[in-house]
PDB file of C-alpha atoms in Angstrom:
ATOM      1  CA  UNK A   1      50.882 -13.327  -8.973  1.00  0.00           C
ATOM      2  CA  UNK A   2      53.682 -14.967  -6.979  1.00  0.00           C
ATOM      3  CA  UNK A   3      57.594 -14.344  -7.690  1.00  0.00           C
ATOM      4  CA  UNK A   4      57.693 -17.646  -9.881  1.00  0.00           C
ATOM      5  CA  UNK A   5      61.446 -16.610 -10.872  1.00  0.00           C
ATOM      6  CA  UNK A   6      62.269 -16.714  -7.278  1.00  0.00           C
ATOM      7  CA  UNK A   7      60.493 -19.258  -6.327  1.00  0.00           C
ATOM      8  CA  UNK A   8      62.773 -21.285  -8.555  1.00  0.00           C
ATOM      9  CA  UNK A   9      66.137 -19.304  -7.774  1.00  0.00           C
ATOM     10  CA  UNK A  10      64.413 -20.894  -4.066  1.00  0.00           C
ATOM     11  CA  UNK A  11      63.652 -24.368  -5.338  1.00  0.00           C
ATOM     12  CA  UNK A  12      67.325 -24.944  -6.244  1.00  0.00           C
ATOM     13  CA  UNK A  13      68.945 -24.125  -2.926  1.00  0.00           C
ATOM     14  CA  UNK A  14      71.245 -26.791  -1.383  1.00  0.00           C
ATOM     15  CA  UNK A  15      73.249 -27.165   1.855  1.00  0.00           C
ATOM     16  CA  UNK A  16      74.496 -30.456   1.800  1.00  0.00           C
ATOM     17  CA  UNK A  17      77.489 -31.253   4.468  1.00  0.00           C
ATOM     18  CA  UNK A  18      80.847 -31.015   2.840  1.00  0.00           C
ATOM     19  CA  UNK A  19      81.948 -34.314   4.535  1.00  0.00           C
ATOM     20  CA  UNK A  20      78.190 -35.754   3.728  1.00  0.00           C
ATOM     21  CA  UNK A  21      78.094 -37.178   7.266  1.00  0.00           C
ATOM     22  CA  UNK A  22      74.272 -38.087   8.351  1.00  0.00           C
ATOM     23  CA  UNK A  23      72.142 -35.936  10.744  1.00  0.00           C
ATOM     24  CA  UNK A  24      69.933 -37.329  13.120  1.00  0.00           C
ATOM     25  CA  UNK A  25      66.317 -37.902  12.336  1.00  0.00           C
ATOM     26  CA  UNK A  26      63.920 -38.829  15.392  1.00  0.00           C
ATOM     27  CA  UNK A  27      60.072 -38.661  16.009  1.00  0.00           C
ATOM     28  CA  UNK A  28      58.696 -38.397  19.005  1.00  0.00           C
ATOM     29  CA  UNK A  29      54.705 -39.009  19.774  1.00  0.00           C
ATOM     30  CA  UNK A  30      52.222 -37.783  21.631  1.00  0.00           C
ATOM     31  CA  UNK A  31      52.109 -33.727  22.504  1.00  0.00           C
ATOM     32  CA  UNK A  32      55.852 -32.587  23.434  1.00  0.00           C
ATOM     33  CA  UNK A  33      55.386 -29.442  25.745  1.00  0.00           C
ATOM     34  CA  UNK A  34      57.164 -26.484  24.445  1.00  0.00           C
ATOM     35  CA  UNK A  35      59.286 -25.435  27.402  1.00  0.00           C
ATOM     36  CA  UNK A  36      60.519 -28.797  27.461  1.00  0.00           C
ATOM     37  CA  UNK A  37      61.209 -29.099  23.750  1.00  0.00           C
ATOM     38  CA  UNK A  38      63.386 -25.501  23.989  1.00  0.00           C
ATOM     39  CA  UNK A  39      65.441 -26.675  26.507  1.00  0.00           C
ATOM     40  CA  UNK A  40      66.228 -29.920  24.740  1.00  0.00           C
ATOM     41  CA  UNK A  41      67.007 -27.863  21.562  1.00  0.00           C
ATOM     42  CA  UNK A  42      69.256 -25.281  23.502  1.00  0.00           C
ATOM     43  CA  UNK A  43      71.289 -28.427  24.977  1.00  0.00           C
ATOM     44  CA  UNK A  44      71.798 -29.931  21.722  1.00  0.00           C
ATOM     45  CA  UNK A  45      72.641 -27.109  20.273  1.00  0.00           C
ATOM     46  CA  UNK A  46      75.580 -26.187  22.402  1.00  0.00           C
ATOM     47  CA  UNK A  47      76.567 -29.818  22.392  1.00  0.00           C
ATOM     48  CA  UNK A  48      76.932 -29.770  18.767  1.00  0.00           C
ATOM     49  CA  UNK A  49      78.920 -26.472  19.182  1.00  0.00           C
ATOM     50  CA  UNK A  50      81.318 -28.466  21.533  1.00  0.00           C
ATOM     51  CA  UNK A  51      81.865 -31.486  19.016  1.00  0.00           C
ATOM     52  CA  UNK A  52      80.030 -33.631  21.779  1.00  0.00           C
ATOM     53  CA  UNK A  53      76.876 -34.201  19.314  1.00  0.00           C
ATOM     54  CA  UNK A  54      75.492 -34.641  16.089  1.00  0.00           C
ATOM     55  CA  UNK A  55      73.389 -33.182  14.166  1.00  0.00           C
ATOM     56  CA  UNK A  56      69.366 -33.336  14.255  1.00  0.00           C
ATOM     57  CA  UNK A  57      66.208 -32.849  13.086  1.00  0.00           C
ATOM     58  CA  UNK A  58      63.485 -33.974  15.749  1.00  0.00           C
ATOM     59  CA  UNK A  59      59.668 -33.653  14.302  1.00  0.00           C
ATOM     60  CA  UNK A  60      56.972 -33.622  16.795  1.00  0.00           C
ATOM     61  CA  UNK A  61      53.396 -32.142  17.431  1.00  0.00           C
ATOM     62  CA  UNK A  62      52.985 -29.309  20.553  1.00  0.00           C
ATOM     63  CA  UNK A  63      49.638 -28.766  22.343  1.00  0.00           C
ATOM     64  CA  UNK A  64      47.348 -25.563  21.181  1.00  0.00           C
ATOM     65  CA  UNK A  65      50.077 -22.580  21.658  1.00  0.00           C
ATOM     66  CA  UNK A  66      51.324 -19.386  20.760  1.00  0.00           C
ATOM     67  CA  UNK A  67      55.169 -18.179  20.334  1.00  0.00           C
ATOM     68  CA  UNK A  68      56.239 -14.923  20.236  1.00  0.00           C
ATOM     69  CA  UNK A  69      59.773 -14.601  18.470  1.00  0.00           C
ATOM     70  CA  UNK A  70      61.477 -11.647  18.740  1.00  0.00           C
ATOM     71  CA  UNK A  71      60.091  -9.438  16.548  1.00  0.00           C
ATOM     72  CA  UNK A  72      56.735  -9.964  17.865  1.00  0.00           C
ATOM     73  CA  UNK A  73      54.511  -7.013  18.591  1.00  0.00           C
ATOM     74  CA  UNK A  74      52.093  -6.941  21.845  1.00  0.00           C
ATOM     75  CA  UNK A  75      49.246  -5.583  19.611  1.00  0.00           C
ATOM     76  CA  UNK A  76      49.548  -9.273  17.221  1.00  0.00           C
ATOM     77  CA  UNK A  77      48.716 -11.197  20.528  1.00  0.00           C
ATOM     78  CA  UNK A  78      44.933 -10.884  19.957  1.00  0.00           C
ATOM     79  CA  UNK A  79      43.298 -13.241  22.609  1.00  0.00           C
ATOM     80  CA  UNK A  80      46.309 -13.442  25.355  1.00  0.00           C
ATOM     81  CA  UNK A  81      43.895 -15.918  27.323  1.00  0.00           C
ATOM     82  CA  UNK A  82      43.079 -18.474  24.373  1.00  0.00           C
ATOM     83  CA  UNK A  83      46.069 -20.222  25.064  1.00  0.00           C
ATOM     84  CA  UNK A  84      49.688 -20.215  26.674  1.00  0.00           C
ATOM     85  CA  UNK A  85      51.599 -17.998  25.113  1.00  0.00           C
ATOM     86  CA  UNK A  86      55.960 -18.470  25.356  1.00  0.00           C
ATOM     87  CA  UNK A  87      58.384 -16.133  24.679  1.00  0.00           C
ATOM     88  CA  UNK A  88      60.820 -17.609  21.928  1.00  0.00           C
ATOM     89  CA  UNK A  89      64.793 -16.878  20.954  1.00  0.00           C
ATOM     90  CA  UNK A  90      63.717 -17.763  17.442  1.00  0.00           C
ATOM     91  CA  UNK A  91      63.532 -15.065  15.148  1.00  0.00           C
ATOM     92  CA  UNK A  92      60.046 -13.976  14.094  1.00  0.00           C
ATOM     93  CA  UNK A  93      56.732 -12.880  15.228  1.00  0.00           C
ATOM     94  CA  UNK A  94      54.063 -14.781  16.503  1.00  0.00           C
ATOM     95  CA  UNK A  95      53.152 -18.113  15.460  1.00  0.00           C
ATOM     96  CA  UNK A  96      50.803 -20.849  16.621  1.00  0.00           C
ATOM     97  CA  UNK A  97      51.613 -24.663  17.152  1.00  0.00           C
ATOM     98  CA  UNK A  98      49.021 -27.031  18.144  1.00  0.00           C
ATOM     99  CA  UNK A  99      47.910 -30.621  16.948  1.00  0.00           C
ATOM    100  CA  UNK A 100      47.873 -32.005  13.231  1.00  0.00           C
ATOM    101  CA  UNK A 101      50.888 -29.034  12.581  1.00  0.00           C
ATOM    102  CA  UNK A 102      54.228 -31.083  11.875  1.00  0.00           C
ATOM    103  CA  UNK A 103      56.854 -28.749  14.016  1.00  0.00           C
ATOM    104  CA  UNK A 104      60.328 -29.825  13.183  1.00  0.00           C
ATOM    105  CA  UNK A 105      63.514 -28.825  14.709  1.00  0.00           C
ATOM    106  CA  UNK A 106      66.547 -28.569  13.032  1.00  0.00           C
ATOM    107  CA  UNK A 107      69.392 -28.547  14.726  1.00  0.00           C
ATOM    108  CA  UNK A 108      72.431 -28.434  12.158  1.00  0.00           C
ATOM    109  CA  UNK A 109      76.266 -27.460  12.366  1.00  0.00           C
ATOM    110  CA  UNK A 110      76.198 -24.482   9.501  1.00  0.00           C
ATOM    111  CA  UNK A 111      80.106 -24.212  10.300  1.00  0.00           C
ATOM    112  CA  UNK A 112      80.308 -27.849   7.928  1.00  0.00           C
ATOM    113  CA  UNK A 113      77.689 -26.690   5.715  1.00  0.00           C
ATOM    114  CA  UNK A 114      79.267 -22.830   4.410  1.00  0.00           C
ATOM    115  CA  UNK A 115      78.628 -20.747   7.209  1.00  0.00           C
ATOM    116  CA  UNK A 116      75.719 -18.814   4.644  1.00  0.00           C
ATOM    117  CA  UNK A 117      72.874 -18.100   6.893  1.00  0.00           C
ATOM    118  CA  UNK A 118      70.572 -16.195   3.474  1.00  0.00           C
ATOM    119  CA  UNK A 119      71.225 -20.110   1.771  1.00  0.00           C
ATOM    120  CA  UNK A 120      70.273 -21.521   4.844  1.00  0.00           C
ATOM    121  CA  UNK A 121      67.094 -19.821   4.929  1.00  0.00           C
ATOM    122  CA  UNK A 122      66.574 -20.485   1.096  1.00  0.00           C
ATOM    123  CA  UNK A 123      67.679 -23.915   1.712  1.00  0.00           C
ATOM    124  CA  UNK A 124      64.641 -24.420   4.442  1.00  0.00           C
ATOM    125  CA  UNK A 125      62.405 -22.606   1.934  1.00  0.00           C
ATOM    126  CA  UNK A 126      63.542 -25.389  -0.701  1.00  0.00           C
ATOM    127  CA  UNK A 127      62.926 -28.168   1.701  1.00  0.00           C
ATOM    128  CA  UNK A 128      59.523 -27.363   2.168  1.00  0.00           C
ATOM    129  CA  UNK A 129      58.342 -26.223  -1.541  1.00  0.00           C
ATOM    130  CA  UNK A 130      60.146 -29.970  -2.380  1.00  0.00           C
ATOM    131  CA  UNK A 131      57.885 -31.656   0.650  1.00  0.00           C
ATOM    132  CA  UNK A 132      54.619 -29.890  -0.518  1.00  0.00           C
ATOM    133  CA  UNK A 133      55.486 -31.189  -4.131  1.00  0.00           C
ATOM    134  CA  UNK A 134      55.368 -34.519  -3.094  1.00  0.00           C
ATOM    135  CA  UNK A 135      52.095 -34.359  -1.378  1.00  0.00           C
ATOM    136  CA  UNK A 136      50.859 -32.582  -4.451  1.00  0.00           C
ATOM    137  CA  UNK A 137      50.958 -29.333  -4.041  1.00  0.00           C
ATOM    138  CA  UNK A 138      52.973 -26.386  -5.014  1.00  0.00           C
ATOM    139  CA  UNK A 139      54.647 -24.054  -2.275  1.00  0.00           C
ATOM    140  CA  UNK A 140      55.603 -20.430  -3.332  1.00  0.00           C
ATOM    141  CA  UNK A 141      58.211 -17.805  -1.594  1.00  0.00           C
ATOM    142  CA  UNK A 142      57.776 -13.897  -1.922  1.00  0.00           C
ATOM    143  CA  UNK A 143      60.199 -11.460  -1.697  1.00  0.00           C
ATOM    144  CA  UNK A 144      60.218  -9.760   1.825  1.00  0.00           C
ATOM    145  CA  UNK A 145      57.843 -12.528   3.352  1.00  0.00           C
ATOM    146  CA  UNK A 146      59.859 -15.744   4.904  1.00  0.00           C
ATOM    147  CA  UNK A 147      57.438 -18.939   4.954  1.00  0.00           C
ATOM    148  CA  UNK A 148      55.706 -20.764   2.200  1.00  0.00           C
ATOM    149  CA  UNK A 149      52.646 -19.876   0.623  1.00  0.00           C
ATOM    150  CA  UNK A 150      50.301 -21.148  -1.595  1.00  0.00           C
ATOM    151  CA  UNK A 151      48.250 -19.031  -4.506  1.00  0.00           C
ATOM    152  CA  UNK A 152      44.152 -20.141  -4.543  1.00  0.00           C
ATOM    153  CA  UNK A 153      41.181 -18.651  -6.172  1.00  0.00           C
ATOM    154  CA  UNK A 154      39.343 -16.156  -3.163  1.00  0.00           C
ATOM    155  CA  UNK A 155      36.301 -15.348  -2.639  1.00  0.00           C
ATOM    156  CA  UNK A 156      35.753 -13.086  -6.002  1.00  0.00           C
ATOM    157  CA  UNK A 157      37.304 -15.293  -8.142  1.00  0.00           C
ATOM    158  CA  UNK A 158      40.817 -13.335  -7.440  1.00  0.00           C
ATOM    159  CA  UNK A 159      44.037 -14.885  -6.721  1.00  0.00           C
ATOM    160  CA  UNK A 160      44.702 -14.861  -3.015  1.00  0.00           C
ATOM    161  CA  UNK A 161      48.555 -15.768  -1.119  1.00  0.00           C
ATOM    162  CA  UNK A 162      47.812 -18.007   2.229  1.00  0.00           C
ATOM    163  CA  UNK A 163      51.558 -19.887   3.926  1.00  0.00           C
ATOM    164  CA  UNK A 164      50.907 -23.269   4.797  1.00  0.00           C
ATOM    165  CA  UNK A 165      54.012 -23.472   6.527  1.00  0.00           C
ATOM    166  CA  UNK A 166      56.420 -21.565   8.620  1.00  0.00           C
ATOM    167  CA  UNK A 167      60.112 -20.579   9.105  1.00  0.00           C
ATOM    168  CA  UNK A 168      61.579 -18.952  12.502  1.00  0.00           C
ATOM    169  CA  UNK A 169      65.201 -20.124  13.275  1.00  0.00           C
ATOM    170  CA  UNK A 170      67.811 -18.887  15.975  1.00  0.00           C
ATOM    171  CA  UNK A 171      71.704 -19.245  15.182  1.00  0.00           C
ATOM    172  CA  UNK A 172      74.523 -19.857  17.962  1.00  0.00           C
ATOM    173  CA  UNK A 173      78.162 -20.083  17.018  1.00  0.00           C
ATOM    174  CA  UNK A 174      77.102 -21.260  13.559  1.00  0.00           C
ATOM    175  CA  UNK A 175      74.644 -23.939  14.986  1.00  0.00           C
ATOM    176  CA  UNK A 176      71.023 -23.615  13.896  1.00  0.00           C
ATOM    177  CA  UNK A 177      67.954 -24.454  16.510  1.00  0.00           C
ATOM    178  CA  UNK A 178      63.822 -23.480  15.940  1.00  0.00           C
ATOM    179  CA  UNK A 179      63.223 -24.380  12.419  1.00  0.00           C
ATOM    180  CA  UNK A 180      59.593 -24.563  10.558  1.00  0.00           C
ATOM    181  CA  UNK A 181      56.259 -26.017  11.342  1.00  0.00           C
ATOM    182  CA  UNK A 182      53.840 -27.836   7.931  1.00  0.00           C
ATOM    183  CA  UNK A 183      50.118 -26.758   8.392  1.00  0.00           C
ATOM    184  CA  UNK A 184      48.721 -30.874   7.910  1.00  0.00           C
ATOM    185  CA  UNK A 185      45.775 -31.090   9.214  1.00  0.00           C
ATOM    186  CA  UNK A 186      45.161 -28.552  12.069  1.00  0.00           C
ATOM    187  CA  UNK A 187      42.532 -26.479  13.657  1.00  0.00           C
ATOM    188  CA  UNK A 188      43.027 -23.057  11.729  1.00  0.00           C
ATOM    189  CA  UNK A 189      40.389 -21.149  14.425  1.00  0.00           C
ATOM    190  CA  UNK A 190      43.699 -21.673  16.457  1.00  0.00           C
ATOM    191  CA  UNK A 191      45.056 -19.273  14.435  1.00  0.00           C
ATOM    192  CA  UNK A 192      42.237 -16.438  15.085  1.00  0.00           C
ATOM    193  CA  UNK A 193      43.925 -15.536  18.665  1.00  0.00           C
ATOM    194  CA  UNK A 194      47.522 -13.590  17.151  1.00  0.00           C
ATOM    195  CA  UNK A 195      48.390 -11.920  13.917  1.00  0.00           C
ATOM    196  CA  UNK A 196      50.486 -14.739  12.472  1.00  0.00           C
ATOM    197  CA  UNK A 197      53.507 -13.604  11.532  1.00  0.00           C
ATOM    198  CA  UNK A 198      52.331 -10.016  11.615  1.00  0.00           C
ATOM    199  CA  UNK A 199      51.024 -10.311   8.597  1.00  0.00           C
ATOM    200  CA  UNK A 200      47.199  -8.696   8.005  1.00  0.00           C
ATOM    201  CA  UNK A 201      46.890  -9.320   4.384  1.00  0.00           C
ATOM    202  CA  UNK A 202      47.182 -12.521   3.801  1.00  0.00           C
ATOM    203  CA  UNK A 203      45.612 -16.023   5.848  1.00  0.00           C
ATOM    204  CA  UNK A 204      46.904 -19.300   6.644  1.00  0.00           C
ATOM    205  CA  UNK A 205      45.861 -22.921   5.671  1.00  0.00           C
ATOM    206  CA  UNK A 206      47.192 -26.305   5.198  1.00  0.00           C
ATOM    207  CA  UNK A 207      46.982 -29.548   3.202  1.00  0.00           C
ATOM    208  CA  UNK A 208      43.771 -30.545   4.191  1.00  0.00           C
ATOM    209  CA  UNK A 209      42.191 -27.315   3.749  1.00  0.00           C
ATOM    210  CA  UNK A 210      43.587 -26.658   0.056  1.00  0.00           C
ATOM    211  CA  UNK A 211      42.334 -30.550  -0.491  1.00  0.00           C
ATOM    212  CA  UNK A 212      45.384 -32.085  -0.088  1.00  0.00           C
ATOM    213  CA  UNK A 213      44.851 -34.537   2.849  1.00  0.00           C
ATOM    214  CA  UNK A 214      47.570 -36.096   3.982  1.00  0.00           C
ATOM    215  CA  UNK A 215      48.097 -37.932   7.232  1.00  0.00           C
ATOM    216  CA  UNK A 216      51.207 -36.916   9.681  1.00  0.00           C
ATOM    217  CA  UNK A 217      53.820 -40.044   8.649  1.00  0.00           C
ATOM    218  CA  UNK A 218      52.872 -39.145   4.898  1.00  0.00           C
ATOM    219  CA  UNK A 219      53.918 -35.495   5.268  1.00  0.00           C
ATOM    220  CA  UNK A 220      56.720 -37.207   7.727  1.00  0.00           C
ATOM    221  CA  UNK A 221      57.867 -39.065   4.533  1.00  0.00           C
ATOM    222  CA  UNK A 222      57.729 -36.205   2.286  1.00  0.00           C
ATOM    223  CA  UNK A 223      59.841 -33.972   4.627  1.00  0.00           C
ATOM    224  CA  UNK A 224      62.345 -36.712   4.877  1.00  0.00           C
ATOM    225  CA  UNK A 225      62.786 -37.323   1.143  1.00  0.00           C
ATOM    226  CA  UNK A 226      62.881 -33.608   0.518  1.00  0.00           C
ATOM    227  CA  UNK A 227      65.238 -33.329   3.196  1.00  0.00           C
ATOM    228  CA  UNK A 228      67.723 -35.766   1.968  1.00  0.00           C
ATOM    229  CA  UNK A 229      67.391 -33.638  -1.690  1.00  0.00           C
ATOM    230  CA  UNK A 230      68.215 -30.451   0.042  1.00  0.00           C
ATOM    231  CA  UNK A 231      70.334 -31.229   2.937  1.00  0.00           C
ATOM    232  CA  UNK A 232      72.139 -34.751   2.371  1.00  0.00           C
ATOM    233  CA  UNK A 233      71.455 -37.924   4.139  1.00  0.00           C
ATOM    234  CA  UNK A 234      70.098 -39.097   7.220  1.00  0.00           C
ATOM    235  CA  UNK A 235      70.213 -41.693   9.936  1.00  0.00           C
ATOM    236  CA  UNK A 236      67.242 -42.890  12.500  1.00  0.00           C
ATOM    237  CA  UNK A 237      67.992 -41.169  15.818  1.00  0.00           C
ATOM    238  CA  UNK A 238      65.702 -41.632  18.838  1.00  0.00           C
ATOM    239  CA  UNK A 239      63.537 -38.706  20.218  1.00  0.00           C
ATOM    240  CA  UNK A 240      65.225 -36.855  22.745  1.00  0.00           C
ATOM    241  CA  UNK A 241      61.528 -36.335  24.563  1.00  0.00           C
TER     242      UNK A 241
END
């Protein structure tokens, strides 16, 4: 069974700013290409270091892709030729991003938020469990294992752990970039070509596979409301891509 204690030690993790000033939210559409969406993060990023920006979350959908962050392992990359594959900053293995997964990117200034990168992770972990409530179903953390997961009856009848959503961040001078990707409504075959996350034991799915449906700007909606819970409030900011 999943940690349900620390799932709720999890569930009440805030980070709010201590001088409650917005962050950016923006959307972009269409398929943002990942080189492109790095190098807008890293800019950002250092701007807010410099005081010349604020902060942001940007969601936005990628084209069928792997990551590998920098824990990743050669032997995880299982089809190298399926699709591109980038090296990533964010920490990690490797991951896949590809249509109907909502990847967003927070960048936030952890120097006005306490400068605690274990909340911040537990914070992230609370955004998402709050999200999936909303769209009706319940996220779970385990100890040792960063993501979300989700407990469902297997193929015996026995209880089986699968993440519907992922966590890989990267920190500079206190200034988070990467952040976590919400299985909606993708194609899990995508999965098939890597070892996501290097983990063997356990699969992956998302909210239309556990029978949840939920379109992208519902799931956008969730994330934002959760957000505000977790993180404090936000303003409408326009894409940077």
């Amino acid at each position: 069974m999943l940690d349900r204690s620390l799932n709720a030690a999890v569930s009440g993790r805030r980070m709010p700013r201590l001088d409650a000033a917005p962050a950016g939210w923006a959307r972009s559409s269409g398929l943002i290409p990942y080189p492109e969406a790095e190098a807008v993060m890293e800019a950002h990023a250092s701007a807010i270091a410099d005081g010349a920006a604020g902060e942001l979350v940007w969601l936005l959908e990628h084209p069928p892709l792997y990551t590998a962050g920098v824990s990743a392992k050669p032997a995880d990359l299982l089809d190298p030729r399926r699709f591109p594959v980038f090296r990533s900053g964010r920490g990690g293995q490797f991951t896949y991003h590809g249509p109907g997964q909502r990847v967003a990117y927070v960048m936030l200034d952890l120097s006005a938020r306490g400068r605690d990168v274990h909340v911040f992770v537990g914070a992230l972990q609370a955004w998402i469990i709050e999200a999936l409530a909303r769209l009706g179903v319940r996220g779970d953390v385990r100890e040792g294992r960063v993501g979300v997961w989700v407990e469902r009856p297997g193929p015996s009848g026995a209880a089986r752990e699968d993440k519907v959503a992922a966590i890989g961040v990267k920190l500079r001078r206190w200034v988070s970039f990467h952040g976590v990707s919400l299985n909606v409504d993708p194609d899990l075959g995508h999965f098939g070509g890597i070892v996501p996350c290097g983990v063997t034991q356990h699969g992956v799915t998302s909210l239309a596979d556990l029978g949840a449906p939920a379109t992208l700007a519902e799931a956008d909606a969730a994330l934002r409301a959760a957000f505000v819970s977790v993180f404090g409030p936000v303003a409408d900011a326009p894409p940077p891509l």
